[in-house]
Short mmCIF file of C-alpha atoms in Angstrom, two decimals:
data_model
loop_
_atom_site.label_atom_id
_atom_site.label_comp_id
_atom_site.label_asym_id
_atom_site.label_seq_id
_atom_site.Cartn_x
_atom_site.Cartn_y
_atom_site.Cartn_z
CA MET A 277 0.00 0.00 0.00
CA THR A 278 1.39 3.44 -0.92
CA ALA A 279 1.66 6.24 1.64
CA HIS A 280 -1.16 8.14 -0.03
CA ALA A 281 -3.41 5.08 -0.13
CA ALA A 282 -2.73 4.50 3.57
CA ALA A 283 -3.57 8.15 4.29
CA ARG A 284 -6.84 7.90 2.37
CA ARG A 285 -7.76 4.81 4.39
CA ARG A 286 -6.96 6.58 7.67
CA ILE A 287 -9.04 9.60 6.63
CA THR A 288 -12.03 7.42 5.76
CA THR A 289 -11.71 5.60 9.09
CA ALA A 290 -11.47 8.93 10.96
CA PHE A 291 -14.67 10.17 9.31
CA ALA A 292 -16.50 6.97 10.28
CA ASP A 293 -15.20 7.09 13.87
CA ALA A 294 -16.49 10.67 14.17
CA GLY A 295 -19.95 9.68 12.94
CA VAL A 296 -19.75 11.56 9.64
CA THR A 297 -19.40 10.96 5.96
CA GLY A 298 -16.83 13.19 4.35
CA GLN A 299 -14.95 14.37 1.30
CA LEU A 300 -11.47 15.89 1.28
CA HIS A 301 -8.96 17.30 -1.14
CA ALA A 302 -5.49 18.52 -0.22
CA VAL A 303 -2.84 19.87 -2.58
CA ASP A 304 0.71 21.15 -2.29
CA ILE A 305 0.31 24.68 -3.68
CA ASP A 306 3.83 24.74 -5.15
CA THR A 307 4.22 21.22 -6.57
CA GLY A 308 0.61 20.33 -7.37
CA THR A 309 0.93 16.97 -5.60
CA ALA A 310 -2.53 16.12 -4.27
CA LEU A 311 -4.42 13.62 -2.17
CA GLY A 312 -8.16 13.21 -1.98
CA VAL A 313 -11.16 11.28 -0.73
CA GLY A 314 -14.23 11.94 -2.86
CA SER A 315 -12.50 15.00 -4.31
CA ASP A 316 -14.90 15.45 -7.22
CA THR A 317 -18.11 14.92 -5.29
CA LEU A 318 -20.55 17.82 -5.66
CA VAL A 319 -21.20 19.26 -2.19
CA PRO A 320 -23.38 22.03 -0.71
CA THR A 321 -20.90 24.71 0.24
CA ALA A 322 -22.86 26.67 2.90
CA SER A 323 -20.64 29.51 4.18
CA VAL A 324 -17.54 28.10 2.49
CA HIS A 325 -18.95 29.85 -0.60
CA LYS A 326 -17.98 33.14 1.03
CA LEU A 327 -14.46 32.30 -0.23
CA CYS A 328 -15.78 32.71 -3.78
CA LEU A 329 -17.57 35.92 -2.83
CA VAL A 330 -14.58 37.59 -1.19
CA ALA A 331 -12.18 36.42 -3.90
CA THR A 332 -14.49 38.01 -6.48
CA LEU A 333 -14.53 41.31 -4.59
CA TYR A 334 -10.73 41.51 -4.69
CA ARG A 335 -10.50 40.35 -8.32
CA GLN A 336 -13.02 43.01 -9.36
CA SER A 337 -11.10 45.56 -7.30
CA SER A 338 -7.79 44.66 -8.95
CA LEU A 339 -9.44 45.17 -12.35
CA GLY A 340 -10.63 48.64 -11.33
CA LEU A 341 -14.30 47.61 -11.51
CA VAL A 342 -15.06 47.98 -7.78
CA ASP A 343 -13.65 50.32 -5.13
CA PRO A 344 -13.16 48.12 -2.03
CA THR A 345 -13.15 51.21 0.19
CA ARG A 346 -16.64 52.25 -0.96
CA PRO A 347 -18.86 52.79 2.10
CA VAL A 348 -22.14 50.90 2.44
CA ASP A 349 -25.03 52.06 4.62
CA ILE A 350 -26.43 49.15 6.62
CA PRO A 351 -30.00 49.57 7.90
CA ALA A 352 -30.97 47.98 11.19
CA GLU A 353 -33.80 46.06 9.53
CA ASN A 354 -34.01 43.01 7.25
CA ARG A 355 -30.65 41.48 8.09
CA ALA A 356 -29.80 37.87 7.28
CA PRO A 357 -30.08 35.39 10.18
CA GLY A 358 -26.88 34.72 12.07
CA ALA A 359 -25.29 34.64 15.51
CA THR A 360 -22.35 36.92 14.77
CA GLY A 361 -21.35 40.31 13.40
CA LEU A 362 -23.93 42.60 11.82
CA SER A 363 -26.47 39.75 11.84
CA ALA A 364 -26.45 39.87 15.64
CA MET A 365 -26.33 43.67 15.99
CA ARG A 366 -29.35 45.94 16.36
CA ASP A 367 -28.42 49.40 15.12
CA ALA A 368 -27.69 50.94 11.73
CA ALA A 369 -24.04 51.02 10.66
CA ARG A 370 -21.75 52.08 7.80
CA LEU A 371 -18.79 49.99 6.62
CA SER A 372 -16.60 49.71 3.52
CA LEU A 373 -16.88 46.77 1.14
CA ARG A 374 -13.53 45.39 2.27
CA ASP A 375 -14.51 45.62 5.94
CA LEU A 376 -17.70 43.73 5.11
CA ALA A 377 -15.46 41.09 3.52
CA SER A 378 -13.42 40.91 6.71
CA LEU A 379 -16.57 40.33 8.78
CA ALA A 380 -17.85 37.72 6.33
CA VAL A 381 -14.64 35.73 6.83
CA ALA A 382 -13.65 36.51 10.42
CA VAL A 383 -16.99 35.62 12.04
CA SER A 384 -18.94 34.29 9.02
CA ASP A 385 -21.27 37.29 9.17
CA ASN A 386 -24.24 36.48 6.93
CA THR A 387 -25.46 40.08 6.69
CA ALA A 388 -22.01 41.28 5.65
CA ALA A 389 -21.91 38.53 3.03
CA ASP A 390 -25.35 39.46 1.70
CA LEU A 391 -24.34 43.10 1.30
CA LEU A 392 -21.44 41.88 -0.84
CA TRP A 393 -23.74 39.56 -2.80
CA ASP A 394 -26.06 42.55 -3.39
CA THR A 395 -23.13 44.67 -4.59
CA LEU A 396 -21.39 42.14 -6.81
CA GLY A 397 -24.31 39.97 -7.95
CA LEU A 398 -24.51 36.20 -8.18
CA ASP A 399 -23.70 36.32 -11.90
CA THR A 400 -20.42 38.18 -11.33
CA VAL A 401 -19.29 35.71 -8.66
CA ASN A 402 -20.22 32.77 -10.88
CA ALA A 403 -18.50 34.31 -13.90
CA THR A 404 -15.35 34.82 -11.82
CA MET A 405 -15.33 31.17 -10.81
CA THR A 406 -15.92 30.04 -14.40
CA GLY A 407 -13.10 32.33 -15.54
CA LEU A 408 -10.79 30.57 -13.11
CA GLY A 409 -11.80 27.21 -14.61
CA LEU A 410 -14.05 26.26 -11.69
CA THR A 411 -17.02 25.19 -13.77
CA ARG A 412 -18.72 23.13 -11.04
CA THR A 413 -18.60 25.96 -8.48
CA HIS A 414 -21.90 27.81 -8.67
CA ALA A 415 -24.02 30.06 -6.45
CA VAL A 416 -27.80 30.13 -6.80
CA GLN A 417 -28.73 32.13 -3.69
CA THR A 418 -27.66 34.68 -1.12
CA MET A 419 -27.43 33.79 2.56
CA ARG A 420 -30.86 35.28 3.30
CA GLU A 421 -32.35 33.22 0.46
CA LEU A 422 -30.60 30.08 1.68
CA PHE A 423 -31.96 30.45 5.22
CA ALA A 424 -35.41 31.24 3.83
CA THR A 425 -35.46 27.78 2.23
CA VAL A 426 -34.45 26.24 5.56
CA ARG A 427 -37.34 28.01 7.30
CA GLU A 428 -39.78 26.97 4.59
CA ASP A 429 -38.64 23.34 4.56
CA ALA A 430 -38.90 23.20 8.37
CA ALA A 431 -42.37 24.79 8.20
CA GLY A 432 -41.12 27.70 10.30
CA GLU A 433 -40.34 25.45 13.28
CA PRO A 434 -36.63 25.59 14.27
CA ALA A 435 -37.16 22.61 16.59
CA ALA A 436 -38.03 20.53 13.53
CA LEU A 437 -34.37 20.69 12.49
CA THR A 438 -33.63 17.96 15.05
CA ASP A 439 -35.91 15.62 13.10
CA PRO A 440 -33.81 13.57 10.64
CA ALA A 441 -36.75 13.33 8.25
CA VAL A 442 -37.05 17.13 8.09
CA VAL A 443 -33.30 17.61 7.71
CA ALA A 444 -33.22 15.06 4.91
CA ARG A 445 -35.51 17.22 2.78
CA LEU A 446 -33.73 20.55 3.27
CA ARG A 447 -32.96 22.10 -0.10
CA ALA A 448 -29.97 23.82 1.51
CA LEU A 449 -28.30 20.41 1.85
CA ASP A 450 -28.96 19.35 -1.75
CA PRO A 451 -26.01 20.39 -3.95
CA THR A 452 -28.24 20.45 -7.02
CA ARG A 453 -30.50 23.08 -5.42
CA THR A 454 -28.14 25.30 -3.42
CA ASN A 455 -24.68 26.87 -3.65
CA ARG A 456 -22.23 24.17 -4.56
CA SER A 457 -18.71 23.12 -5.53
CA THR A 458 -16.34 20.18 -5.15
CA PRO A 459 -13.42 19.77 -2.72
CA ARG A 460 -10.98 19.80 -5.66
CA GLU A 461 -12.37 23.09 -7.05
CA ILE A 462 -12.28 24.80 -3.66
CA THR A 463 -8.60 23.91 -3.21
CA ALA A 464 -8.01 25.08 -6.79
CA LEU A 465 -9.50 28.46 -5.83
CA LEU A 466 -7.31 28.69 -2.74
CA THR A 467 -4.26 27.67 -4.77
CA ALA A 468 -5.02 30.43 -7.26
CA VAL A 469 -5.34 32.96 -4.43
CA TRP A 470 -2.01 31.96 -2.94
CA ARG A 471 -0.33 31.99 -6.37
CA ASP A 472 -1.59 35.53 -7.12
CA GLU A 473 -3.69 34.17 -9.99
CA VAL A 474 -6.98 35.62 -8.67
CA CYS A 475 -5.52 39.08 -8.17
CA PRO A 476 -1.88 40.19 -8.03
CA GLY A 477 0.15 42.53 -5.88
CA GLU A 478 -1.40 44.45 -3.01
CA TYR A 479 -4.87 43.07 -3.76
CA GLY A 480 -3.60 39.49 -3.52
CA GLU A 481 -1.77 40.24 -0.30
CA GLU A 482 -4.85 41.89 1.23
CA LEU A 483 -7.10 39.02 0.11
CA ARG A 484 -4.83 36.47 1.82
CA ALA A 485 -4.72 38.64 4.94
CA VAL A 486 -8.53 38.76 5.03
CA LEU A 487 -8.73 34.97 4.65
CA GLY A 488 -6.40 34.71 7.65
CA LEU A 489 -8.81 36.56 9.94
CA GLN A 490 -11.17 33.73 10.80
CA ALA A 491 -11.80 33.52 14.55
CA TRP A 492 -12.79 29.84 14.74
CA SER A 493 -10.06 27.32 15.60
CA HIS A 494 -12.09 24.19 16.45
CA ARG A 495 -12.03 22.64 12.96
CA LEU A 496 -9.16 22.94 10.46
CA ALA A 497 -6.77 24.79 12.78
CA ALA A 498 -7.28 22.17 15.51
CA GLY A 499 -5.25 19.73 13.41
CA PHE A 500 -2.23 22.06 13.37
CA PRO A 501 -1.74 23.26 16.99
CA PHE A 502 1.66 24.88 16.46
CA ASP A 503 2.65 28.50 16.98
CA ASP A 504 4.74 28.55 13.80
CA VAL A 505 2.13 26.99 11.48
CA ARG A 506 -0.35 29.48 9.99
CA VAL A 507 -3.86 28.34 9.10
CA SER A 508 -6.20 30.52 7.02
CA GLY A 509 -9.68 29.06 6.64
CA LYS A 510 -13.40 29.49 6.13
CA THR A 511 -15.97 27.30 7.81
CA GLY A 512 -19.41 26.31 6.58
CA SER A 513 -22.24 25.03 8.78
CA LEU A 514 -25.83 23.95 8.30
CA PRO A 515 -27.89 21.23 10.02
CA THR A 516 -25.68 18.08 9.99
CA LEU A 517 -23.07 19.84 7.77
CA ARG A 518 -19.66 20.89 9.05
CA HIS A 519 -17.09 22.10 6.54
CA GLU A 520 -13.87 24.03 6.36
CA ALA A 521 -11.47 24.96 3.57
CA GLY A 522 -8.22 26.81 3.97
CA VAL A 523 -4.47 26.99 3.55
CA VAL A 524 -1.87 25.59 5.96
CA GLU A 525 1.54 27.31 5.84
CA TYR A 526 4.67 25.84 7.50
CA PRO A 527 7.76 27.80 8.57
CA ASP A 528 9.86 25.84 6.04
CA GLY A 529 7.83 27.38 3.20
CA GLY A 530 5.50 24.44 2.63
CA ARG A 531 1.93 25.53 1.91
CA TYR A 532 -1.07 23.31 1.34
CA ALA A 533 -4.67 24.04 0.34
CA VAL A 534 -7.18 21.74 2.06
CA ALA A 535 -10.97 21.40 1.77
CA VAL A 536 -12.95 19.11 4.07
CA PHE A 537 -16.74 18.69 3.72
CA THR A 538 -18.65 16.49 6.19
CA ARG A 539 -22.20 15.45 7.01
CA ALA A 540 -23.10 13.95 10.39
CA ALA A 541 -25.52 11.12 10.99
CA SER A 542 -26.77 12.93 14.10
CA THR A 543 -28.80 16.15 13.97
CA ASP A 544 -27.30 17.33 17.28
CA VAL A 545 -25.96 20.88 17.07
CA THR A 546 -23.02 20.12 19.36
CA LEU A 547 -20.79 17.31 18.07
CA PRO A 548 -17.17 18.01 19.07
CA ALA A 549 -15.86 14.87 17.36
CA ALA A 550 -17.44 15.95 14.07
CA ASP A 551 -15.74 19.33 14.30
CA ALA A 552 -12.39 17.88 15.34
CA VAL A 553 -12.21 15.30 12.55
CA ILE A 554 -11.95 18.15 10.03
CA GLY A 555 -8.58 19.13 11.46
CA GLY A 556 -7.58 15.53 12.05
CA ALA A 557 -8.31 14.46 8.49
CA ALA A 558 -6.58 17.53 7.09
CA ARG A 559 -3.49 16.77 9.18
CA ILE A 560 -3.33 13.20 7.88
CA ALA A 561 -3.52 14.50 4.32
CA VAL A 562 -0.95 17.27 4.75
CA ASP A 563 1.46 14.95 6.58
CA ALA A 564 1.21 12.51 3.65
CA LEU A 565 1.93 15.32 1.17
CA ARG A 566 4.98 16.38 3.21
CA THR A 567 6.42 12.84 3.40
#
């Protein structure tokens, strides 16, 4: 058995032990050497799609089509659901487009993301992904529209989301009916960002800095608990779904794009093992790439 085959087996076992099914793709950004489990499976991206959104903002900015410092007035009403950022705040505010991008990544702020969707448009984000060769990465809805389908499918009863039969019919979990991609295409996007192929120069540097702002460390970063290893990532969460995609950078210059998408058998909101296996599986993959 080759080292990569052994790693794939360990990753599959780790997913099963954590009570999830999962797909993973990891790639050495500089050599292109890759390892995957279900890498080309179409998956619902949830908030991982904010990577596409923010990358589009900076690409449009680098082309002179959008001013990232442009201020946006944010009314107190009609904000997207969410537990963080502007979604959790009660008063009107005013922020620049690039600060909205920072909130969308740092705390997965759904309202901040929707203001960017409203500014850029779904078609522009999709065209940017297609232009990068990511033909299976596609957005069909904003965050407010996504959560509206969840409310409708649960008949307006949040408690119903603990019922496996209700969760099974959520359109937000069906990659043919919601925002979607594959693990391989998400790591391709991250690779392009880190290679300055999405936007060069100061825009590329600022985009990578924004993607390094995420506050959560219980998923991808948990697999790399070292002071000298930098992890930039973006989570995605919906009932039974726990995802994260990001880049792991070592002090020796090694850098690896990793995307992990999981779905739990349990509808419990708190499943520490399901969160932790994202970092654990990513570590197995990156260690195999570094061998």
